[in-house]
């Protein structure tokens, strides 16, 4: 499984930028999103930026990753902790994509 990691640009380059995220700093390939100014947030997979993020979305993804790490380490999380870490899911039910909703013979 591949997880996207939000990282913040700290040094801008034409094709690569130095970014900082939850696992430290790395040089990230920016060719799919173009050069981004320092302070921008990008979603990275395998040291390549795939999407430019708003800071709020980057924080939400980071909170969810934090919860997953804590659960994997065996740390207990209260329902309130889970709600805080997955705040974008609190007031809605996840929806199936349309192609999965159709009746199949």
XYZ file of N, CA and C in Angstrom:
315
model
N 0.842 -1.166 0.000
C 0.000 0.000 0.000
C 0.892 1.235 0.000
N 0.489 2.227 -0.743
C 1.244 3.465 -0.829
C 0.411 4.582 -0.208
N 1.002 5.307 0.718
C 0.313 6.414 1.368
C 0.914 7.730 0.921
N 0.061 8.711 0.704
C 0.528 10.054 0.394
C 0.919 10.761 1.672
N 2.042 11.439 1.633
C 2.552 12.168 2.794
C 2.569 13.657 2.466
N 1.900 14.486 3.258
C 1.976 15.923 3.014
C 3.348 16.450 3.432
N 3.920 17.296 2.589
C 5.216 17.908 2.889
C 5.160 19.380 2.484
N 5.887 20.192 3.231
C 5.925 21.626 2.964
C 7.231 21.991 2.273
N 7.115 22.762 1.211
C 8.286 23.202 0.453
C 9.081 24.193 1.302
N 10.386 23.918 1.453
C 11.244 24.840 2.203
C 12.347 25.441 1.336
N 12.613 24.827 0.195
C 13.596 25.355 -0.752
C 13.134 24.977 -2.147
N 12.878 25.985 -2.976
C 12.301 25.751 -4.293
C 13.375 25.569 -5.348
N 13.155 24.588 -6.207
C 14.005 24.362 -7.360
C 13.141 24.204 -8.594
N 13.778 24.148 -9.763
C 13.006 24.041 -11.000
C 12.308 22.691 -11.118
N 13.027 21.609 -10.864
C 12.452 20.273 -10.987
C 12.353 19.536 -9.654
N 13.131 19.958 -8.679
C 13.095 19.356 -7.349
C 13.052 20.465 -6.313
N 12.393 20.174 -5.202
C 12.353 21.098 -4.078
C 12.652 20.333 -2.808
N 13.322 21.008 -1.894
C 13.557 20.405 -0.581
C 12.299 20.658 0.237
N 11.775 19.586 0.808
C 10.518 19.655 1.549
C 10.684 19.025 2.919
N 9.828 19.449 3.837
C 9.845 18.904 5.204
C 8.463 18.354 5.515
N 8.467 17.155 6.095
C 7.210 16.519 6.493
C 7.396 15.740 7.772
N 6.453 14.891 8.058
C 6.448 14.145 9.323
C 7.663 13.239 9.487
N 8.298 12.845 8.406
C 9.460 11.960 8.488
C 10.772 12.676 8.203
N 10.788 13.987 8.304
C 12.011 14.746 8.075
C 12.005 15.452 6.729
N 13.203 15.722 6.224
C 13.357 16.449 4.967
C 13.739 15.501 3.842
N 13.346 15.899 2.625
C 13.686 15.107 1.439
C 13.632 16.011 0.223
N 14.368 15.630 -0.812
C 14.274 16.286 -2.103
C 13.128 15.619 -2.851
N 12.160 16.419 -3.296
C 10.941 15.920 -3.918
C 10.900 16.354 -5.382
N 10.610 15.417 -6.259
C 10.443 15.685 -7.687
C 9.144 16.480 -7.875
N 9.244 17.663 -8.477
C 8.095 18.554 -8.618
C 7.549 18.610 -10.046
N 8.021 17.744 -10.917
C 7.647 17.861 -12.330
C 6.162 17.663 -12.599
N 5.437 16.927 -11.766
C 4.001 16.734 -12.001
C 3.156 17.923 -11.551
N 3.672 18.723 -10.620
C 2.892 19.862 -10.107
C 3.512 21.207 -10.462
N 4.721 21.187 -10.985
C 5.411 22.432 -11.322
C 6.074 23.037 -10.103
N 6.926 24.033 -10.323
C 7.604 24.677 -9.202
C 6.580 25.312 -8.257
N 6.812 25.161 -6.972
C 5.919 25.732 -5.954
C 6.736 26.629 -5.033
N 6.156 27.732 -4.584
C 6.895 28.630 -3.704
C 7.110 28.021 -2.320
N 8.135 28.511 -1.636
C 8.377 28.075 -0.254
C 7.118 28.307 0.564
N 6.819 27.350 1.429
C 5.625 27.431 2.257
C 4.452 26.648 1.693
N 4.506 26.291 0.415
C 3.437 25.501 -0.198
C 3.447 24.085 0.357
N 2.288 23.451 0.313
C 2.147 22.059 0.736
C 1.866 21.195 -0.475
N 2.509 20.032 -0.529
C 2.286 19.076 -1.603
C 2.057 17.690 -1.008
N 1.283 16.888 -1.723
C 1.080 15.498 -1.339
C 2.092 14.676 -2.114
N 2.917 13.906 -1.399
C 4.008 13.177 -2.036
C 3.807 11.668 -1.942
N 4.244 10.990 -2.986
C 4.315 9.529 -3.042
C 5.681 9.199 -3.606
N 6.434 8.375 -2.917
C 7.724 7.904 -3.426
C 8.603 9.054 -3.918
N 8.729 10.079 -3.099
C 9.591 11.242 -3.364
C 9.191 12.038 -4.597
N 7.915 12.022 -4.961
C 7.419 12.850 -6.055
C 6.117 13.521 -5.603
N 5.991 14.822 -5.878
C 4.763 15.545 -5.558
C 3.696 15.177 -6.573
N 2.511 14.860 -6.083
C 1.405 14.462 -6.965
C 0.294 15.498 -6.995
N 0.231 16.341 -5.954
C -0.881 17.284 -5.829
C -0.443 18.426 -4.927
N -0.897 19.633 -5.238
C -0.686 20.785 -4.359
C -1.861 20.812 -3.389
N -1.566 20.998 -2.105
C -2.594 20.961 -1.060
C -2.777 22.324 -0.407
N -3.992 22.585 0.040
C -4.240 23.706 0.939
C -3.701 23.305 2.312
N -3.233 24.251 3.116
C -2.678 23.898 4.433
C -3.647 23.107 5.314
N -4.933 23.410 5.228
C -5.923 22.701 6.048
C -6.028 21.232 5.639
N -5.976 20.985 4.350
C -6.043 19.594 3.868
C -4.781 18.833 4.255
N -3.629 19.492 4.175
C -2.379 18.860 4.598
C -2.448 18.490 6.085
N -3.002 19.376 6.902
C -3.120 19.103 8.338
C -4.069 17.937 8.597
N -5.171 17.854 7.838
C -6.124 16.755 8.016
C -5.492 15.416 7.648
N -4.745 15.380 6.553
C -4.073 14.145 6.145
C -3.027 13.753 7.186
N -2.282 14.729 7.670
C -1.254 14.454 8.678
C -1.879 13.919 9.967
N -3.032 14.459 10.366
C -3.718 13.976 11.572
C -4.160 12.526 11.397
N -4.666 12.185 10.215
C -5.080 10.808 9.954
C -3.879 9.864 9.987
N -2.749 10.290 9.404
C -1.541 9.464 9.440
C -1.034 9.282 10.868
N -1.138 10.330 11.664
C -0.737 10.239 13.079
C -1.588 9.198 13.801
N -2.897 9.218 13.559
C -3.783 8.239 14.198
C -3.429 6.823 13.771
N -3.165 6.626 12.493
C -2.791 5.296 12.017
C -1.499 4.813 12.672
N -0.514 5.700 12.793
C 0.746 5.323 13.447
C 0.518 4.958 14.908
N -0.306 5.739 15.597
C -0.579 5.463 17.006
C -1.308 4.129 17.173
N -2.292 3.883 16.325
C -3.023 2.609 16.400
C -2.115 1.428 16.089
N -1.259 1.585 15.090
C -0.338 0.511 14.724
C 0.636 0.209 15.861
N 1.002 1.239 16.631
C 1.914 1.060 17.755
C 1.202 0.514 18.996
N -0.132 0.365 18.893
C -0.882 -0.182 20.018
C -1.349 0.861 21.019
N -1.213 2.128 20.689
C -1.656 3.184 21.603
C -3.178 3.279 21.570
N -3.807 3.328 22.728
C -5.268 3.442 22.737
C -5.691 4.838 22.292
N -6.746 4.894 21.495
C -7.313 6.172 21.062
C -8.777 6.185 21.467
N -9.181 7.242 22.119
C -10.581 7.383 22.513
C -11.411 7.754 21.287
N -12.722 7.591 21.364
C -13.568 8.031 20.250
C -13.357 9.510 19.917
N -13.133 10.336 20.936
C -12.886 11.763 20.684
C -11.568 11.961 19.934
N -10.540 11.167 20.290
C -9.261 11.241 19.565
C -9.449 10.864 18.097
N -10.194 9.784 17.865
C -10.438 9.347 16.491
C -11.218 10.394 15.707
N -12.217 10.988 16.345
C -12.980 12.050 15.673
C -12.083 13.221 15.309
N -11.153 13.571 16.195
C -10.244 14.685 15.916
C -9.290 14.339 14.778
N -8.820 13.104 14.736
C -7.861 12.698 13.707
C -8.509 12.467 12.347
N -9.785 12.180 12.330
C -10.514 11.952 11.081
C -11.693 12.913 11.005
N -11.422 14.193 11.294
C -12.478 15.204 11.373
C -13.272 15.338 10.079
N -12.654 15.078 8.942
C -13.384 15.205 7.676
C -14.401 14.092 7.471
N -14.397 13.064 8.319
C -15.356 11.962 8.204
C -16.423 11.979 9.288
N -16.325 12.903 10.244
C -17.213 12.881 11.408
C -18.675 13.079 11.030
N -18.973 14.001 10.148
C -20.368 14.337 9.846
C -20.885 13.721 8.556
N -20.221 12.704 8.054
C -20.712 12.090 6.819
C -20.350 10.615 6.784
N -21.152 9.891 6.084
C -20.881 8.480 5.834
C -20.054 8.379 4.566
N -19.047 7.533 4.538
C -18.330 7.329 3.281
C -19.298 6.796 2.216
N -19.146 7.271 0.994
C -20.033 6.891 -0.102
C -19.314 5.987 -1.092
N -20.026 4.994 -1.577
C -19.484 4.132 -2.626
C -19.463 4.906 -3.944
N -18.477 4.654 -4.784
C -18.509 5.251 -6.120
C -19.693 4.695 -6.904
N -20.177 5.460 -7.863
C -21.364 5.053 -8.632
C -21.221 3.683 -9.264
N -20.038 3.357 -9.797
C -19.903 2.075 -10.482
C -20.055 0.890 -9.527
N -19.874 1.098 -8.222
C -20.090 0.027 -7.249
C -21.534 -0.033 -6.764
N -22.315 1.026 -6.982
C -23.700 1.059 -6.546
C -24.630 0.324 -7.506
N -24.233 0.174 -8.746
C -25.097 -0.445 -9.751
C -25.253 -1.938 -9.453
N -26.453 -2.415 -9.745
C -26.698 -3.853 -9.622
C -25.935 -4.577 -10.720
N -25.243 -5.613 -10.337
C -24.501 -6.411 -11.314
C -25.148 -7.783 -11.413
N -25.265 -8.326 -12.645
C -25.880 -9.656 -12.797
C -25.035 -10.751 -12.200
